[in-house]
Short mmCIF file of C-alpha atoms in Angstrom, two decimals:
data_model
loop_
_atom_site.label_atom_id
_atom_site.label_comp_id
_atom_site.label_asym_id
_atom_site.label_seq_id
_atom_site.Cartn_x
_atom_site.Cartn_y
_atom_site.Cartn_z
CA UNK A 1 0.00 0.00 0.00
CA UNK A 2 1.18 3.33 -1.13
CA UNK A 3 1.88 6.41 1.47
CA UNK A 4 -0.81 7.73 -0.64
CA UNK A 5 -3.84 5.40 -0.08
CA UNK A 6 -2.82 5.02 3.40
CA UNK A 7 -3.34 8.18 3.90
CA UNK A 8 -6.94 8.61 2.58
CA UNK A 9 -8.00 5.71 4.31
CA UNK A 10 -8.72 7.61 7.51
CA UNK A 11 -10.08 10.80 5.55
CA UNK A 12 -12.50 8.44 3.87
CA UNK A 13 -13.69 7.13 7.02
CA UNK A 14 -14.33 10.46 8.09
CA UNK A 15 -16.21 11.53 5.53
CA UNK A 16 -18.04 8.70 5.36
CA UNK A 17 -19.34 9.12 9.27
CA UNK A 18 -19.96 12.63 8.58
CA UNK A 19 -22.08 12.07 5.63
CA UNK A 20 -23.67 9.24 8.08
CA UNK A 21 -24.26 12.01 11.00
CA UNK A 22 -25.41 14.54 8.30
CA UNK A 23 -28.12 11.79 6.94
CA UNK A 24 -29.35 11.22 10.12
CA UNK A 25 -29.81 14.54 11.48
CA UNK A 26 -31.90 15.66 8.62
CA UNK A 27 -33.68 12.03 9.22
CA UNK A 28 -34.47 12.85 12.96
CA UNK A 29 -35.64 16.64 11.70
CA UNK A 30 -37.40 15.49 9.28
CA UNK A 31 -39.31 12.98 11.30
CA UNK A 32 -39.96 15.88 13.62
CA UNK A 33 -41.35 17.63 11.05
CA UNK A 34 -43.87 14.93 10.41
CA UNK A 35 -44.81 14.96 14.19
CA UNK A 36 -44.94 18.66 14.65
CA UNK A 37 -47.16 18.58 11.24
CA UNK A 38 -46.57 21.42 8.25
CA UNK A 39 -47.29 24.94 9.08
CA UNK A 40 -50.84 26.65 7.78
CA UNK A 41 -51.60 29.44 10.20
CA UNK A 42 -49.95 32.50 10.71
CA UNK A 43 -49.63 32.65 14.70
CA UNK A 44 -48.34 29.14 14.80
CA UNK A 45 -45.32 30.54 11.59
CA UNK A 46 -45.02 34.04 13.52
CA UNK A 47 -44.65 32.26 16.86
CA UNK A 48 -42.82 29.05 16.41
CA UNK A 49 -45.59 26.75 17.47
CA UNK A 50 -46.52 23.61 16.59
CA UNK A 51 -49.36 22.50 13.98
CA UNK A 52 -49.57 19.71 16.12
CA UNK A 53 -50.72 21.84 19.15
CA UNK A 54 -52.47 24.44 17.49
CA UNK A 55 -53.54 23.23 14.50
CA UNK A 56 -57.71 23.05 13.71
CA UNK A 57 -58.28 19.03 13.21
CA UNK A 58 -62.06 19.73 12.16
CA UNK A 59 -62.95 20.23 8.55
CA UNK A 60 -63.44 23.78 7.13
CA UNK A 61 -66.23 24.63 4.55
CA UNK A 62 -64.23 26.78 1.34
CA UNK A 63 -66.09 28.08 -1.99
CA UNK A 64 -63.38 25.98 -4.29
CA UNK A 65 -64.67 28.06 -7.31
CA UNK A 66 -64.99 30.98 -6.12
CA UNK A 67 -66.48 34.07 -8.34
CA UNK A 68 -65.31 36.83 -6.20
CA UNK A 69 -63.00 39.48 -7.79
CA UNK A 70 -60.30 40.98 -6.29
CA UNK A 71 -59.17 43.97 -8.60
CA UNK A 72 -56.99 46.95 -7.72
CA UNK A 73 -53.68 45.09 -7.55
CA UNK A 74 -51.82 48.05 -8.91
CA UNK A 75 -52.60 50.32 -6.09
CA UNK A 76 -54.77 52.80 -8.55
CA UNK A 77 -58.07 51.94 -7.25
CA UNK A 78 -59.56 51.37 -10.51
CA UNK A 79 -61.84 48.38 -10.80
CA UNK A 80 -63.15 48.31 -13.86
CA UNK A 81 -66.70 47.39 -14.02
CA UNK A 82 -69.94 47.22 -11.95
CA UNK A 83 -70.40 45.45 -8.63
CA UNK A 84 -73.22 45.59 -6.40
CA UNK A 85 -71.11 45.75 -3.52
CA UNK A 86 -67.68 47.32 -3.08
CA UNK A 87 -65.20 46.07 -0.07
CA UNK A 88 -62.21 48.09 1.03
CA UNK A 89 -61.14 45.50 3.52
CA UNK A 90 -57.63 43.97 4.80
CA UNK A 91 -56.61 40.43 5.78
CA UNK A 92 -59.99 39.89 6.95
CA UNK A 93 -61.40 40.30 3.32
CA UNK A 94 -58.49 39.16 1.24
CA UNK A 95 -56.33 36.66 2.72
CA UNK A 96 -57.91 33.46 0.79
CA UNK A 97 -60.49 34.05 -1.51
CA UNK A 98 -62.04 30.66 -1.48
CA UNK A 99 -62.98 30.95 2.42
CA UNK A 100 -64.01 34.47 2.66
CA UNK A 101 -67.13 35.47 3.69
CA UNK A 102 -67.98 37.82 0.30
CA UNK A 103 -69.03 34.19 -0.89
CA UNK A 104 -71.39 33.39 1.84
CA UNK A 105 -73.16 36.94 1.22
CA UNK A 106 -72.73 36.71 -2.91
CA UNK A 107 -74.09 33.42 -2.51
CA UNK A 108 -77.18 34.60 -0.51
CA UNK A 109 -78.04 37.30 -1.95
CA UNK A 110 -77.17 37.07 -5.74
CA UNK A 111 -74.95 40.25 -5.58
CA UNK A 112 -71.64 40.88 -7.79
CA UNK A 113 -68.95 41.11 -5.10
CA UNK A 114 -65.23 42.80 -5.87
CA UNK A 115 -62.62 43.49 -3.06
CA UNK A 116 -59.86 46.11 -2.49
CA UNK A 117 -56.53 45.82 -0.58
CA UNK A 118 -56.82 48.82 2.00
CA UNK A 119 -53.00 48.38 2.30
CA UNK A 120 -52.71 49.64 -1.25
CA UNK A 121 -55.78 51.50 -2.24
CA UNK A 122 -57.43 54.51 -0.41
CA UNK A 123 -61.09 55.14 -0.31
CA UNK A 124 -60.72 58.76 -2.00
CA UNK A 125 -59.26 56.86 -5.23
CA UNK A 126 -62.01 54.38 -5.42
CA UNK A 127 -64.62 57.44 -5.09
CA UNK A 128 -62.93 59.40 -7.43
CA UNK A 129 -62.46 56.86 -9.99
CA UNK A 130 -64.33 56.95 -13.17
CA UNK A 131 -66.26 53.59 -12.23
CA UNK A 132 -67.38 54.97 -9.26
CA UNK A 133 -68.72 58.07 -10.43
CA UNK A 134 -70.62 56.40 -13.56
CA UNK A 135 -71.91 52.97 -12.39
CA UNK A 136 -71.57 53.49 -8.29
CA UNK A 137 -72.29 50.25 -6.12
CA UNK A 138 -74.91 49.47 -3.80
CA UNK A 139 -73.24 48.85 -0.95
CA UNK A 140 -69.66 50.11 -0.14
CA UNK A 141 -68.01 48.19 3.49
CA UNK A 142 -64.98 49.34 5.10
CA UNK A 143 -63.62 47.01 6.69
CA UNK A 144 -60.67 46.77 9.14
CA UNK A 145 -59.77 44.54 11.96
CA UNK A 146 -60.19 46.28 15.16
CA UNK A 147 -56.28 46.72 16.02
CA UNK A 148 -56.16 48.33 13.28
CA UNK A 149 -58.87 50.53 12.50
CA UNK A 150 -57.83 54.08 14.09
CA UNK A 151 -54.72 53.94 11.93
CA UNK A 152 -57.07 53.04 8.50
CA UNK A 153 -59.64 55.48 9.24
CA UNK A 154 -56.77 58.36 9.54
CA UNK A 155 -55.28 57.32 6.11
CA UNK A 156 -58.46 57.55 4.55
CA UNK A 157 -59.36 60.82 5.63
CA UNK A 158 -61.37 62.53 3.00
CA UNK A 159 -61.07 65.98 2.07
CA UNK A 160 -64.19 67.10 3.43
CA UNK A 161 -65.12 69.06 -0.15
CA UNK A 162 -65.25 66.05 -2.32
CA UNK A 163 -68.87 65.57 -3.30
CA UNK A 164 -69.96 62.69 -5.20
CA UNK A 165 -72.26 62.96 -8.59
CA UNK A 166 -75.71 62.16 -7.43
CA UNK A 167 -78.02 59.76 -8.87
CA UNK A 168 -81.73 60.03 -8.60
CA UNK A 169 -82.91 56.55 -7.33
CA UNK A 170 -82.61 55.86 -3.41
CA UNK A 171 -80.46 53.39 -1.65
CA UNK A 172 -84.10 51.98 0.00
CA UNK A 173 -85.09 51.21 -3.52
CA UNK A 174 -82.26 49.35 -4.60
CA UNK A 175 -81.01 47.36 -2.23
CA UNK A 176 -83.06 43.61 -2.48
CA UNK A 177 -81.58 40.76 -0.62
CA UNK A 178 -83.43 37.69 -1.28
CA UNK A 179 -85.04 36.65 2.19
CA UNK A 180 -84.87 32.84 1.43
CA UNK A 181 -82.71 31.50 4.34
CA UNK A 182 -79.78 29.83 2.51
CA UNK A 183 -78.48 26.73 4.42
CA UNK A 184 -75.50 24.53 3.17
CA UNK A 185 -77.52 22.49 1.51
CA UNK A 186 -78.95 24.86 -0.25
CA UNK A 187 -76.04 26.77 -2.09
CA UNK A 188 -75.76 23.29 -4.33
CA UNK A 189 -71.96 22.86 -5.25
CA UNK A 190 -70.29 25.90 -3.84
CA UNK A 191 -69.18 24.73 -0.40
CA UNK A 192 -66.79 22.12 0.02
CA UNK A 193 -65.35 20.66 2.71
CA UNK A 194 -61.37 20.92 3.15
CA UNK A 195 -59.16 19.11 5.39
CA UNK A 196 -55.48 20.13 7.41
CA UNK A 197 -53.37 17.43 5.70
CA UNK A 198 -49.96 17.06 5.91
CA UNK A 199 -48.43 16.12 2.68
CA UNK A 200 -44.41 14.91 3.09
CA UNK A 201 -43.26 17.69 0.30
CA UNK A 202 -44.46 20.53 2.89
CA UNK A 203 -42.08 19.72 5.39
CA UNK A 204 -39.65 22.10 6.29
CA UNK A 205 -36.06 21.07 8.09
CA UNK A 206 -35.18 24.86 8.44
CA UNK A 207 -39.15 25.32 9.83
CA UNK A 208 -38.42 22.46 12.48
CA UNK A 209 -34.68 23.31 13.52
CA UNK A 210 -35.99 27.28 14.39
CA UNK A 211 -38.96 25.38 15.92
CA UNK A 212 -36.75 23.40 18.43
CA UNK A 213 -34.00 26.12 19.11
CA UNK A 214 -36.89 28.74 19.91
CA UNK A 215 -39.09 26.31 22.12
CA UNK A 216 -35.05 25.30 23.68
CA UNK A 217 -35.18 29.49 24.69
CA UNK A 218 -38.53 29.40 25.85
CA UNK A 219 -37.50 26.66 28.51
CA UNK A 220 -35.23 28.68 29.68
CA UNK A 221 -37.42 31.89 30.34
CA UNK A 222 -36.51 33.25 26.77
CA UNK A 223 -39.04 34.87 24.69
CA UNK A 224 -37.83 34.34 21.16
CA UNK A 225 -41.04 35.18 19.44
CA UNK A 226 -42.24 38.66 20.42
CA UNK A 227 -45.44 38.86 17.84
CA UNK A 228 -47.70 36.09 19.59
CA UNK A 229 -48.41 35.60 22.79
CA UNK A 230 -49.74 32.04 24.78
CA UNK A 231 -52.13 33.13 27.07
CA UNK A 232 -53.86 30.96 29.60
CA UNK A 233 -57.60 30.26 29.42
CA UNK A 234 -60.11 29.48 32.63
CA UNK A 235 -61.53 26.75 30.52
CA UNK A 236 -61.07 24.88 27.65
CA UNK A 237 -62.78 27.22 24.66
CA UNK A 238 -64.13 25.74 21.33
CA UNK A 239 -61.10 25.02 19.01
CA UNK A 240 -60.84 21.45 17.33
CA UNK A 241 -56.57 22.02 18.52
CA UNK A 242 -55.54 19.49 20.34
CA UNK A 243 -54.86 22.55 23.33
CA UNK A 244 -57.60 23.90 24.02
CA UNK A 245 -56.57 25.65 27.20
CA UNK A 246 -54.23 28.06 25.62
CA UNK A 247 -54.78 30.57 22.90
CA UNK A 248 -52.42 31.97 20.13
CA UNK A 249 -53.30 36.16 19.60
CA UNK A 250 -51.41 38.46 17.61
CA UNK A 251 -49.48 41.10 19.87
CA UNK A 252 -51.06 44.52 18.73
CA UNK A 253 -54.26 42.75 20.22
CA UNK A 254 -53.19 43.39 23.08
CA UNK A 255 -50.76 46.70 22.52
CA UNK A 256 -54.10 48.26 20.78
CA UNK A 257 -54.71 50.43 24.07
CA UNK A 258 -51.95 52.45 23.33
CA UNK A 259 -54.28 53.78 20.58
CA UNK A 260 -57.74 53.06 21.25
CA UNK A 261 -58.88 55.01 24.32
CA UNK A 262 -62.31 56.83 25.16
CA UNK A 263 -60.79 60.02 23.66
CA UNK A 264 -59.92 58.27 20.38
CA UNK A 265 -63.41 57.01 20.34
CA UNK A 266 -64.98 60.66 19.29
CA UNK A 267 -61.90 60.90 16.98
CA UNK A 268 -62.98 57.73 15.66
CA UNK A 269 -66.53 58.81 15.53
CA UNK A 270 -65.61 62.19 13.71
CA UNK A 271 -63.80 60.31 10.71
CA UNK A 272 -66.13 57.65 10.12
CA UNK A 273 -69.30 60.44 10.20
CA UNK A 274 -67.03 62.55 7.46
CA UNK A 275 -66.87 59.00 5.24
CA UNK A 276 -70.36 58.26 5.68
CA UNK A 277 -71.49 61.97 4.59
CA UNK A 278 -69.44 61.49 1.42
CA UNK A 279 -69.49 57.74 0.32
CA UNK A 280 -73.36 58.30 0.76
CA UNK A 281 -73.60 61.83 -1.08
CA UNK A 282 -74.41 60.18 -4.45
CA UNK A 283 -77.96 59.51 -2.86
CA UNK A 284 -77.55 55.88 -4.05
CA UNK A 285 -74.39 53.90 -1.96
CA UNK A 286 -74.85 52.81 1.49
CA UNK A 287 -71.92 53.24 3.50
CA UNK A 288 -71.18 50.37 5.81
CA UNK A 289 -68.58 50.13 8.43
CA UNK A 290 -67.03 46.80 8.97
CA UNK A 291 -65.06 46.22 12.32
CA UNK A 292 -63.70 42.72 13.06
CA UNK A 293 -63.29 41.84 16.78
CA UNK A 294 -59.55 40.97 17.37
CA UNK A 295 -59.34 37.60 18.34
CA UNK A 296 -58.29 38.59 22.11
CA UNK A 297 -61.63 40.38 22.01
CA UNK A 298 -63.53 37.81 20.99
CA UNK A 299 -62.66 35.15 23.26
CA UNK A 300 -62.08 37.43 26.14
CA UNK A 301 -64.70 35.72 28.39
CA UNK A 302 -62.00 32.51 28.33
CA UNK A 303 -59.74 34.60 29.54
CA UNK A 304 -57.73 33.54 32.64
CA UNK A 305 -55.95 37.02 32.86
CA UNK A 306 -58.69 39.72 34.28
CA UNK A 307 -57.19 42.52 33.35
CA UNK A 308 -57.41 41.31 29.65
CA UNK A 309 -61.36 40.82 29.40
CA UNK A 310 -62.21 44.40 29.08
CA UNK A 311 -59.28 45.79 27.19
CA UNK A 312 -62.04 46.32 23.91
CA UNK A 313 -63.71 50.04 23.27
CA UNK A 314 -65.78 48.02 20.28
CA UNK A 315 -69.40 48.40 21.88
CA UNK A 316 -68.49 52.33 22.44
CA UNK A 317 -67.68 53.00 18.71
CA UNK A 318 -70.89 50.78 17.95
CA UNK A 319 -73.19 53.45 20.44
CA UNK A 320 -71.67 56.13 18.82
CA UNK A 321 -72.64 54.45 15.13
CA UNK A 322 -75.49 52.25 15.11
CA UNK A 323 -76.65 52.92 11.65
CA UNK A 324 -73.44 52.18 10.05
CA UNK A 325 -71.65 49.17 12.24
CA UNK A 326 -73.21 46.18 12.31
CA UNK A 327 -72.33 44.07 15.54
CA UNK A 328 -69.90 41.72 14.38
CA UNK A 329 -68.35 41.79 17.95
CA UNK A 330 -71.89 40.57 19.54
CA UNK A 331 -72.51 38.10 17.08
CA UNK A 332 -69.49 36.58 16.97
CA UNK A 333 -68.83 36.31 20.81
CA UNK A 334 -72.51 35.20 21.47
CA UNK A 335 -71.60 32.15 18.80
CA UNK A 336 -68.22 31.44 20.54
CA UNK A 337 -69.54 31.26 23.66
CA UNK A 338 -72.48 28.70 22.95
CA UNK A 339 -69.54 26.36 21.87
CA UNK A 340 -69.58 27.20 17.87
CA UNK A 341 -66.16 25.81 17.18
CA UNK A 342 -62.95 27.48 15.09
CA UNK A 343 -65.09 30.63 14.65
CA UNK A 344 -61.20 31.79 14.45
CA UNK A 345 -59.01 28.89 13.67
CA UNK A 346 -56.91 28.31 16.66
CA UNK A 347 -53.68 28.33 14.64
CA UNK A 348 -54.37 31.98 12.78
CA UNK A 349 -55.83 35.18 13.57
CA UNK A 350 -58.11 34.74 11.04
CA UNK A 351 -61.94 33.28 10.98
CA UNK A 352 -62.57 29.56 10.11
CA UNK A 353 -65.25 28.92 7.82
CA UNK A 354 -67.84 29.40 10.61
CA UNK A 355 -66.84 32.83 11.44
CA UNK A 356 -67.13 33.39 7.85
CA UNK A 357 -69.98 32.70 7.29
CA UNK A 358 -71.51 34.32 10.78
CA UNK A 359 -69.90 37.41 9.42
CA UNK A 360 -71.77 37.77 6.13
CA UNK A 361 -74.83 37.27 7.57
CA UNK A 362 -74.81 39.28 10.10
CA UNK A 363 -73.54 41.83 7.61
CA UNK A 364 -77.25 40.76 5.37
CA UNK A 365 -79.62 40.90 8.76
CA UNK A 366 -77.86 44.82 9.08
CA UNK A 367 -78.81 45.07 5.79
CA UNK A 368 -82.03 43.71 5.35
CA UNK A 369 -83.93 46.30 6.61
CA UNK A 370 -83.27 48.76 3.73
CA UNK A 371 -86.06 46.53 1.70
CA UNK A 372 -88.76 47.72 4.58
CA UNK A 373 -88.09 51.24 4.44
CA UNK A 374 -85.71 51.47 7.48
CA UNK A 375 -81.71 52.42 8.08
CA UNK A 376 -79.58 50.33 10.51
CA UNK A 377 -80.52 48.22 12.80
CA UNK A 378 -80.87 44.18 13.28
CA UNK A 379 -83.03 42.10 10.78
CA UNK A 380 -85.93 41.28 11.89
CA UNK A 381 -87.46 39.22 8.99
CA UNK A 382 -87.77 35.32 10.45
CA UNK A 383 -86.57 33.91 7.31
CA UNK A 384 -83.41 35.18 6.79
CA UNK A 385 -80.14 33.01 8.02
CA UNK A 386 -79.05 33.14 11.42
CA UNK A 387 -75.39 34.01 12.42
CA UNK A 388 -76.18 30.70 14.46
CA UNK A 389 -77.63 28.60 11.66
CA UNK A 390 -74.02 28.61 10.48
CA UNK A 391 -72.14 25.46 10.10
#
């Protein structure tokens, strides 16, 4: 034997047991990955939790063919043609189009739906926008979780001059919402049920390694993910998670009180009466205001910390504005707290497909009584869907 293969015998060796090591460490993460399960909400990616933990286990109901549009994408606020309603809305509005709640209330009521990132577009371009002026909607809602809502109503300040062509038939004779109550079973292949799988190919060895080093910190007293907070609950609240005693929330839910105080409330008030006055000036588009509940709000009663179950002005702003806020927050927390389960998913700060669909027909009973004559207001037509008819 040579001095030269004598010397590569140890260096092979070496290599060989490091390529060994190397295999099985991505082995053991990847096996981890299939026990933690692939990521799907955005508190469990934020935070560094666990599918496994956190992830919803019951099915969700999705409109798979969806026929809501979502123009707009090139921040101009042009959309193009006609819709019967017109959403300025965030996350809550846009984030997957198949689950959204614009199908449960295009599905209901028969009405052309299109949605606009308020992230990119402001309300003064879509009202001054030659679609808008021509062929104006029914309905305009501006929506905007409740976090974040003092911050979108300031950059949509109008200029309190703009006036808006007017148009000679009234918003009482135009809006028609078909009464019908419209069940599952009776929006014939539209909903579809959808399951949290957890294919092989969306496992992710760098998702697991920052998984186990941050949950490592955490042991030790460490918070390594600032955004979401694990809050205790008093009792076990309706998620299909495997923990049900703990609850994932975003971290402006809870640093929102910096912003919204009783001061802020007239503020508040001030700006949304000043959008109102001019969305509304065309004598034909009702002006809706949309607020979504952060999820700390609306599973505040499970709430082990006290000093967390009141943090929410919502029910203020809705005194102030009862002919222009529906009351999401009500609806919502009344259905959570009969047991309706994933109205948010447990893993995400979003609604599952049952807050969905509570939302859009809440939004139709608000509506509903522009057919009799009246503004504002809760339906009070028997046949119409239930918030707690949902699925």
């Amino acid at each position: 034997m040579n001095f030269f293969t004598f010397s590569s015998d140890p260096h092979r060796r070496f290599v060989l047991w490091l390529l060994v090591f190397v295999w099985m460490s991505v082995a053991g993460l990847f096996i981890l990955g299939v026990y933690f399960q692939p990521l799907y909400g955005d508190l469990t990616r934020i935070g560094n939790f666990t599918e496994r933990e956190f992830g919803w286990n019951r099915p969700q109901r999705t409109f798979l063919h969806t026929k809501l549009d979502f123009p707009g994408s090139d921040k101009s606020g042009k959309y193009g043609d006609y819709y019967d309603v017109l959403v300025l809305g965030d996350s809550f509005s846009n984030v997957r189009p198949e689950f959204q709640w614009q199908n449960y209330l295009a599905a209901s009521s028969g009405w052309t739906v299109a949605t606009l990132n308020i992230n990119r577009v402001r309300l003064q371009q879509i009202l001054t926008s030659r679609t808008f002026l021509e062929h104006p909607p029914k309905v305009l809602v501006f929506e905007s979780v409740e976090r974040e809502l003092p911050n979108h109503l300031m950059e949509n300040n109008l200029n309190s001059n703009l006036k808006i062509q007017n148009h000679k038939q009234s918003i009482d004779n135009l809006v028609r919402i078909d009464d019908s109550p419209k069940t599952e079973d009776k929006i014939p292949g539209q909903i579809f049920l959808i399951y949290r799988n957890t294919p092989l190919k969306e496992i992710k060895i760098d998702y697991v390694w920052k998984l186990i080093w941050n949950n490592v910190l955490r042991n030790f007293g460490i918070n390594s993910s600032p955004y979401v907070y694990k809050l205790p609950l008093i009792k076990s609240a309706p998620f299909s998670s495997r923990n049900q005693r703990e609850i994932l929330v975003y971290k402006d839910d809870l640093q929102k009180v910096k912003i919204w105080n009783h001061d802020e409330l007239f503020v508040m008030n001030d700006y949304i009466k000043e959008l109102r006055s001019i969305v509304e000036s065309n004598g034909y588009t009702r002006f809706v205001l949309m607020v979504v509940p952060d999820k700390l709000s609306a599973y505040s009663d499970y709430l082990k910390d006290i000093k967390l179950r009141n943090i929410s002005l919502l029910s203020g702003l809705s005194d102030l504005q009862p002919d222009t806020m529906p009351r999401f927050d009500n609806t919502l927390i009344s259905e959570i707290n009969a047991g309706k389960m994933d109205v948010y998913l447990p893993d995400d700060t979003h609604w599952g497909s049952a807050g969905q669909c509570i939302a859009a027909n809440t939004l139709t009973a608000f509506l509903l009584p522009s057919i009799h004559g009246s503004t504002g207001g809760s339906a009070t037509n028997k046949n119409i869907l239930r918030p707690n008819q949902c699925f």
